[in-house]
Every structure is written in C-alpha cells, then in structure tokens.
C-alpha cells in the first residue's frame, strides 16, 4: 500500500482551511476527538457500570489511556527498529486509531451487544467492532454519506476483523421466539467482523493491496460449531490492540483494587503464583514489591506499581515480520514476547473473572440487556411513531429502498449510539407509568 494511497480519503475534500498545516492524520485525530460518537463514550460502561462511582474508567477515559499507551508503544518501536521509523509513521495516526477503537460499543457493554445481536439475528447481526467501522466510514455526520471521511490507513488500523459477519457466523443461534424473556450471552456471542451491508467500505480500504494480499488478509479459520475467526490485522491495528489490552488488563485492574472489588488473597492465588511459574527475570525481582505496592494504602505506591507494569509491557514489545504479505503494513506486527504475553493474559483474565463476572455487575449487565431488547422491540413495532424525526426519515428511506433488514439496521444504529443513561431514561419513559415526562432522544 503506497503512502499516497494510505492518505487517500473516499470523498475528495475541497474545504478551505486558512493556514491549516496539519498532516492528514492530525486531521483524522481532530475529527474523532470532536465527534458526537467520541463524546458519548464518557457515559458508556467500560468494566464498571456508569454511575457506580466517579473514580473509575469509562469507555472515554479508557480510550484516552489506550491512545497514550499506543503512542508510547510506537516511540519504543522507533527506538528499537529505527530502520522502520517511516513505516511507523506518527503519533497522530496511532492515537487516532486508539481513540476510535471503541466508538461502536453500545450502551451497557457486553449486555447491550448480545441483546442487539439477538434482535438483529435475521438482519445481519450486531457487533461492536463492526459498528465502529460503520460509524467512522458511514454514519458520523462529518460528511453526508462517508462518515468522518478518514484516511484509508486510519480505517485499516481500526479494522481488527477484515471479514463479514455472515461469512464468519456459524448460524446456530437459538430460535428468537424462545429468547425474548431471557437470552444467555454465551448463546448470542456475535462473530467479530464487519456487516455485509458495509462490504463496499472494506473493498475500498483494501483496494490498493495486491489481490494475493487481499485474499490472505481476509482469510479466516472456520469450525462447524463456532464462529469463524479472522487470521490477520495490520501493523497499526496490532499496536492499537496491545494498547487496548494493556489499558484493560492493568488500568481496569487498578479500578477494581481501589474500589475493594478484588482482594489481595485473590491476586496472590490467581496472578502471583502463575507469574512466578513464568520464570521471568523482572517478575522474579519485583513481584513481592509489586504486590505490596498495588494493595498499599498509599496512592503513590499503587501508582508506582501500575506504572511499572505498564512500562514493562510497553518497553518489551517488538516488531516481527511474517514475510507472508507484499505490503509491509500487513507483514509487520507488534508483539509481546511469549512470557509477557502470558502475563498480560493473566491480568486480563483476573479482571474478567473477579470483576466482570462478579454477580453484582452481571445484574447490571442483565438489566441493560433487557433494556436494549425492549427498546428495539418498541422501535421495530412503531418506528414512525417512536423514533426521533431524523431517524424516522432514515428508517423510511432504508425500508423503501432496501427492505426490512436495512430498516432494522437503522434502529440498531440508533440504539447503539445511546449512552447507558439515555437508554435507561427512554426505557423508563416508555414502560414505567410513573415516568411520564417527555424524554429527548436526540443527541448532538
């Protein structure tokens, strides 16, 4: 993929900006930061439910931290691999990708995602990463039809799963009629990809690549009883994914420690003991100090522990070349050494097992799941009565031109753009007799 093609935009721009000397990726970063979709992340669940406490991370603060970590990873890679400095390009590129990576996640986290996937099962499904790609390239109203009109390389960096949901789906979801009252998330995990209706966007992003690179890049592993999984992502995407994992595994763990959700005994048994088995020199030397500082009563000790872990991971990341692609953007990947990849996996599993799976948080996720399903059913039953005016117009145009599935996609777009609070307020207005006030469904 040539540099000129990397900076191409789908829509040629003619806007005059006096004395604007920004690079294309600086412009992309500004568009993402100033978008309504980005602002909504401040009121969307990251790990802990929005409103439980003012301290912990939301999707917005998580994205900010991921961008800072992503820039740190790039800086380390430039120092380690100076011959690839031009390929690693710039901080604004990596920051743009990290800022954008969670834009498509619906209200109520995973509960909202599985609920929308259930409701959209016969209309193309729903998945957070697919929605992110759709927001960036089609929905966000920076342009009439091409979303933020970002550079091709920025979109390639956000594209974690370059294949369609229909291609990857195992098609073995339960019968919708049997799951209205309750859905089990384990039965409604969506595959990870993009929507079939957005295939033309994927084709445009990949168009400068050779046909061999396109075929390999979009290939996937398929099993009869599980969703297919894509095999490859771009170098920029690999940096973003590591930054995302570090922010989730380390910083979200910090929230859980501060709020007393996890205890030191759990940490010692489920993290410290497996870390000792890794036989890694840094953990041998620092693990006891790390544990005491992480659970210290002094904030500066905890910050030192968190900073040490983040620094260890960032400074250990390397560039690996597969020699499987013509394009260096696909051929190089940012990776952690095996022992530290396992360590990061332990941190992520600890957050999942002792925080996300905590019954109190699962109650909130279940509640959000039901709210999202109920809103979808109401909008689907009475779209021209209950949807906001502008969304009604989009729904009608989609229905007239492309049919019910396209119209349902408009409803899914609308609900997924809600925050936890706005979805909850609308649910109360629609379904609780005491909540009779007029509720504004419109977001800026």
mmCIF file of N, CA, C and O in Angstrom, residues 36-79:
data_model
loop_
_atom_site.group_PDB
_atom_site.id
_atom_site.type_symbol
_atom_site.label_atom_id
_atom_site.label_comp_id
_atom_site.label_asym_id
_atom_site.label_seq_id
_atom_site.Cartn_x
_atom_site.Cartn_y
_atom_site.Cartn_z
ATOM 1 N N UNK A 36 -19.507 13.454 17.970
ATOM 2 C CA UNK A 36 -20.503 13.108 18.991
ATOM 3 C C UNK A 36 -20.306 11.680 19.479
ATOM 4 O O UNK A 36 -20.497 11.384 20.668
ATOM 5 N N UNK A 37 -19.920 10.783 18.585
ATOM 6 C CA UNK A 37 -19.707 9.383 18.970
ATOM 7 C C UNK A 37 -18.612 9.269 20.026
ATOM 8 O O UNK A 37 -18.715 8.446 20.952
ATOM 9 N N UNK A 38 -17.566 10.085 19.911
ATOM 10 C CA UNK A 38 -16.488 10.048 20.905
ATOM 11 C C UNK A 38 -16.966 10.610 22.237
ATOM 12 O O UNK A 38 -16.685 10.041 23.292
ATOM 13 N N UNK A 39 -17.709 11.709 22.208
ATOM 14 C CA UNK A 39 -18.193 12.296 23.462
ATOM 15 C C UNK A 39 -19.116 11.341 24.208
ATOM 16 O O UNK A 39 -19.121 11.311 25.448
ATOM 17 N N UNK A 40 -19.893 10.559 23.482
ATOM 18 C CA UNK A 40 -20.822 9.635 24.141
ATOM 19 C C UNK A 40 -20.096 8.566 24.962
ATOM 20 O O UNK A 40 -20.689 7.963 25.862
ATOM 21 N N UNK A 41 -18.833 8.315 24.659
ATOM 22 C CA UNK A 41 -18.088 7.297 25.400
ATOM 23 C C UNK A 41 -17.961 7.656 26.876
ATOM 24 O O UNK A 41 -17.724 6.779 27.703
ATOM 25 N N UNK A 42 -18.101 8.948 27.216
ATOM 26 C CA UNK A 42 -17.990 9.347 28.616
ATOM 27 C C UNK A 42 -19.122 8.758 29.452
ATOM 28 O O UNK A 42 -19.017 8.689 30.683
ATOM 29 N N UNK A 43 -20.200 8.333 28.815
ATOM 30 C CA UNK A 43 -21.358 7.799 29.546
ATOM 31 C C UNK A 43 -21.674 6.379 29.118
ATOM 32 O O UNK A 43 -22.821 5.939 29.192
ATOM 33 N N UNK A 44 -20.646 5.642 28.683
ATOM 34 C CA UNK A 44 -20.825 4.237 28.339
ATOM 35 C C UNK A 44 -19.938 3.371 29.228
ATOM 36 O O UNK A 44 -18.802 3.725 29.541
ATOM 37 N N UNK A 45 -20.472 2.223 29.598
ATOM 38 C CA UNK A 45 -19.777 1.312 30.504
ATOM 39 C C UNK A 45 -18.479 0.812 29.895
ATOM 40 O O UNK A 45 -18.439 0.382 28.741
ATOM 41 N N UNK A 46 -17.408 0.840 30.698
ATOM 42 C CA UNK A 46 -16.160 0.178 30.338
ATOM 43 C C UNK A 46 -16.148 -1.206 30.997
ATOM 44 O O UNK A 46 -16.440 -2.206 30.385
ATOM 45 N N UNK A 47 -15.848 -1.264 32.279
ATOM 46 C CA UNK A 47 -15.957 -2.514 33.037
ATOM 47 C C UNK A 47 -17.006 -2.347 34.132
ATOM 48 O O UNK A 47 -17.936 -3.124 34.244
ATOM 49 N N UNK A 48 -16.854 -1.287 34.924
ATOM 50 C CA UNK A 48 -17.817 -0.999 35.981
ATOM 51 C C UNK A 48 -18.908 -0.097 35.436
ATOM 52 O O UNK A 48 -18.657 0.765 34.605
ATOM 53 N N UNK A 49 -20.142 -0.294 35.918
ATOM 54 C CA UNK A 49 -21.274 0.434 35.375
ATOM 55 C C UNK A 49 -21.176 1.931 35.601
ATOM 56 O O UNK A 49 -20.776 2.391 36.675
ATOM 57 N N UNK A 50 -21.548 2.708 34.597
ATOM 58 C CA UNK A 50 -21.538 4.155 34.714
ATOM 59 C C UNK A 50 -22.475 4.582 35.838
ATOM 60 O O UNK A 50 -23.604 4.115 35.936
ATOM 61 N N UNK A 51 -21.993 5.479 36.707
ATOM 62 C CA UNK A 51 -22.808 5.970 37.808
ATOM 63 C C UNK A 51 -22.538 5.282 39.135
ATOM 64 O O UNK A 51 -22.984 5.744 40.184
ATOM 65 N N UNK A 52 -21.778 4.169 39.134
ATOM 66 C CA UNK A 52 -21.493 3.479 40.385
ATOM 67 C C UNK A 52 -20.506 4.269 41.236
ATOM 68 O O UNK A 52 -20.523 4.198 42.459
ATOM 69 N N UNK A 53 -19.618 5.030 40.586
ATOM 70 C CA UNK A 53 -18.581 5.768 41.288
ATOM 71 C C UNK A 53 -17.985 6.769 40.314
ATOM 72 O O UNK A 53 -17.990 6.530 39.104
ATOM 73 N N UNK A 54 -17.447 7.879 40.832
ATOM 74 C CA UNK A 54 -16.872 8.898 39.957
ATOM 75 C C UNK A 54 -15.409 8.644 39.636
ATOM 76 O O UNK A 54 -14.800 9.382 38.862
ATOM 77 N N UNK A 55 -14.802 7.630 40.241
ATOM 78 C CA UNK A 55 -13.361 7.430 40.118
ATOM 79 C C UNK A 55 -12.960 6.619 38.891
ATOM 80 O O UNK A 55 -12.032 6.961 38.171
ATOM 81 N N UNK A 56 -13.657 5.516 38.649
ATOM 82 C CA UNK A 56 -13.158 4.524 37.716
ATOM 83 C C UNK A 56 -13.336 4.931 36.253
ATOM 84 O O UNK A 56 -13.997 5.907 35.926
ATOM 85 N N UNK A 57 -12.760 4.097 35.389
ATOM 86 C CA UNK A 57 -12.726 4.398 33.962
ATOM 87 C C UNK A 57 -14.095 4.209 33.294
ATOM 88 O O UNK A 57 -14.860 3.323 33.655
ATOM 89 N N UNK A 58 -14.357 5.064 32.311
ATOM 90 C CA UNK A 58 -15.459 4.864 31.376
ATOM 91 C C UNK A 58 -14.846 4.478 30.038
ATOM 92 O O UNK A 58 -13.615 4.396 29.889
ATOM 93 N N UNK A 59 -15.684 4.266 29.014
ATOM 94 C CA UNK A 59 -15.146 3.996 27.676
ATOM 95 C C UNK A 59 -14.297 5.166 27.180
ATOM 96 O O UNK A 59 -13.346 4.972 26.432
ATOM 97 N N UNK A 60 -14.646 6.387 27.607
ATOM 98 C CA UNK A 60 -13.893 7.550 27.152
ATOM 99 C C UNK A 60 -12.505 7.591 27.776
ATOM 100 O O UNK A 60 -11.500 7.706 27.056
ATOM 101 N N UNK A 61 -12.421 7.486 29.096
ATOM 102 C CA UNK A 61 -11.102 7.545 29.724
ATOM 103 C C UNK A 61 -10.256 6.335 29.325
ATOM 104 O O UNK A 61 -9.035 6.440 29.184
ATOM 105 N N UNK A 62 -10.889 5.189 29.133
ATOM 106 C CA UNK A 62 -10.162 4.025 28.626
ATOM 107 C C UNK A 62 -9.551 4.315 27.261
ATOM 108 O O UNK A 62 -8.382 3.988 27.007
ATOM 109 N N UNK A 63 -10.308 4.956 26.367
ATOM 110 C CA UNK A 63 -9.809 5.259 25.031
ATOM 111 C C UNK A 63 -8.665 6.268 25.084
ATOM 112 O O UNK A 63 -7.691 6.164 24.316
ATOM 113 N N UNK A 64 -8.768 7.242 25.987
ATOM 114 C CA UNK A 64 -7.686 8.215 26.154
ATOM 115 C C UNK A 64 -6.412 7.521 26.624
ATOM 116 O O UNK A 64 -5.306 7.805 26.135
ATOM 117 N N UNK A 65 -6.544 6.608 27.580
ATOM 118 C CA UNK A 65 -5.375 5.895 28.086
ATOM 119 C C UNK A 65 -4.807 4.952 27.029
ATOM 120 O O UNK A 65 -3.569 4.823 26.899
ATOM 121 N N UNK A 66 -5.672 4.306 26.272
ATOM 122 C CA UNK A 66 -5.188 3.436 25.200
ATOM 123 C C UNK A 66 -4.384 4.238 24.180
ATOM 124 O O UNK A 66 -3.345 3.759 23.675
ATOM 125 N N UNK A 67 -4.829 5.446 23.853
ATOM 126 C CA UNK A 67 -4.107 6.288 22.891
ATOM 127 C C UNK A 67 -2.737 6.679 23.430
ATOM 128 O O UNK A 67 -1.739 6.691 22.687
ATOM 129 N N UNK A 68 -2.667 7.014 24.708
ATOM 130 C CA UNK A 68 -1.372 7.363 25.311
ATOM 131 C C UNK A 68 -0.431 6.157 25.302
ATOM 132 O O UNK A 68 0.759 6.274 24.990
ATOM 133 N N UNK A 69 -0.963 4.990 25.619
ATOM 134 C CA UNK A 69 -0.142 3.773 25.593
ATOM 135 C C UNK A 69 0.283 3.452 24.162
ATOM 136 O O UNK A 69 1.437 3.066 23.904
ATOM 137 N N UNK A 70 -0.650 3.615 23.200
ATOM 138 C CA UNK A 70 -0.308 3.358 21.801
ATOM 139 C C UNK A 70 0.827 4.235 21.314
ATOM 140 O O UNK A 70 1.746 3.765 20.613
ATOM 141 N N UNK A 71 0.801 5.519 21.684
ATOM 142 C CA UNK A 71 1.888 6.427 21.308
ATOM 143 C C UNK A 71 3.196 5.987 21.972
ATOM 144 O O UNK A 71 4.278 6.073 21.362
ATOM 145 N N UNK A 72 3.109 5.502 23.207
ATOM 146 C CA UNK A 72 4.301 5.005 23.883
ATOM 147 C C UNK A 72 4.875 3.774 23.211
ATOM 148 O O UNK A 72 6.112 3.619 23.109
ATOM 149 N N UNK A 73 4.004 2.875 22.754
ATOM 150 C CA UNK A 73 4.465 1.687 22.025
ATOM 151 C C UNK A 73 5.183 2.097 20.743
ATOM 152 O O UNK A 73 6.272 1.592 20.432
ATOM 153 N N UNK A 74 4.583 3.014 19.988
ATOM 154 C CA UNK A 74 5.222 3.473 18.757
ATOM 155 C C UNK A 74 6.597 4.078 19.037
ATOM 156 O O UNK A 74 7.570 3.797 18.326
ATOM 157 N N UNK A 75 6.718 4.889 20.079
ATOM 158 C CA UNK A 75 8.002 5.511 20.411
ATOM 159 C C UNK A 75 9.060 4.456 20.727
ATOM 160 O O UNK A 75 10.220 4.569 20.294
ATOM 161 N N UNK A 76 8.663 3.430 21.474
ATOM 162 C CA UNK A 76 9.601 2.350 21.789
ATOM 163 C C UNK A 76 10.029 1.595 20.532
ATOM 164 O O UNK A 76 11.209 1.246 20.373
ATOM 165 N N UNK A 77 9.096 1.342 19.636
ATOM 166 C CA UNK A 77 9.418 0.603 18.418
ATOM 167 C C UNK A 77 10.337 1.409 17.500
ATOM 168 O O UNK A 77 11.224 0.846 16.844
ATOM 169 N N UNK A 78 10.151 2.721 17.446
ATOM 170 C CA UNK A 78 11.042 3.569 16.643
ATOM 171 C C UNK A 78 12.469 3.503 17.186
ATOM 172 O O UNK A 78 13.440 3.462 16.418
ATOM 173 N N UNK A 79 12.613 3.493 18.527
ATOM 174 C CA UNK A 79 13.941 3.391 19.126
ATOM 175 C C UNK A 79 14.578 2.026 18.856
ATOM 176 O O UNK A 79 15.779 1.928 18.579
#
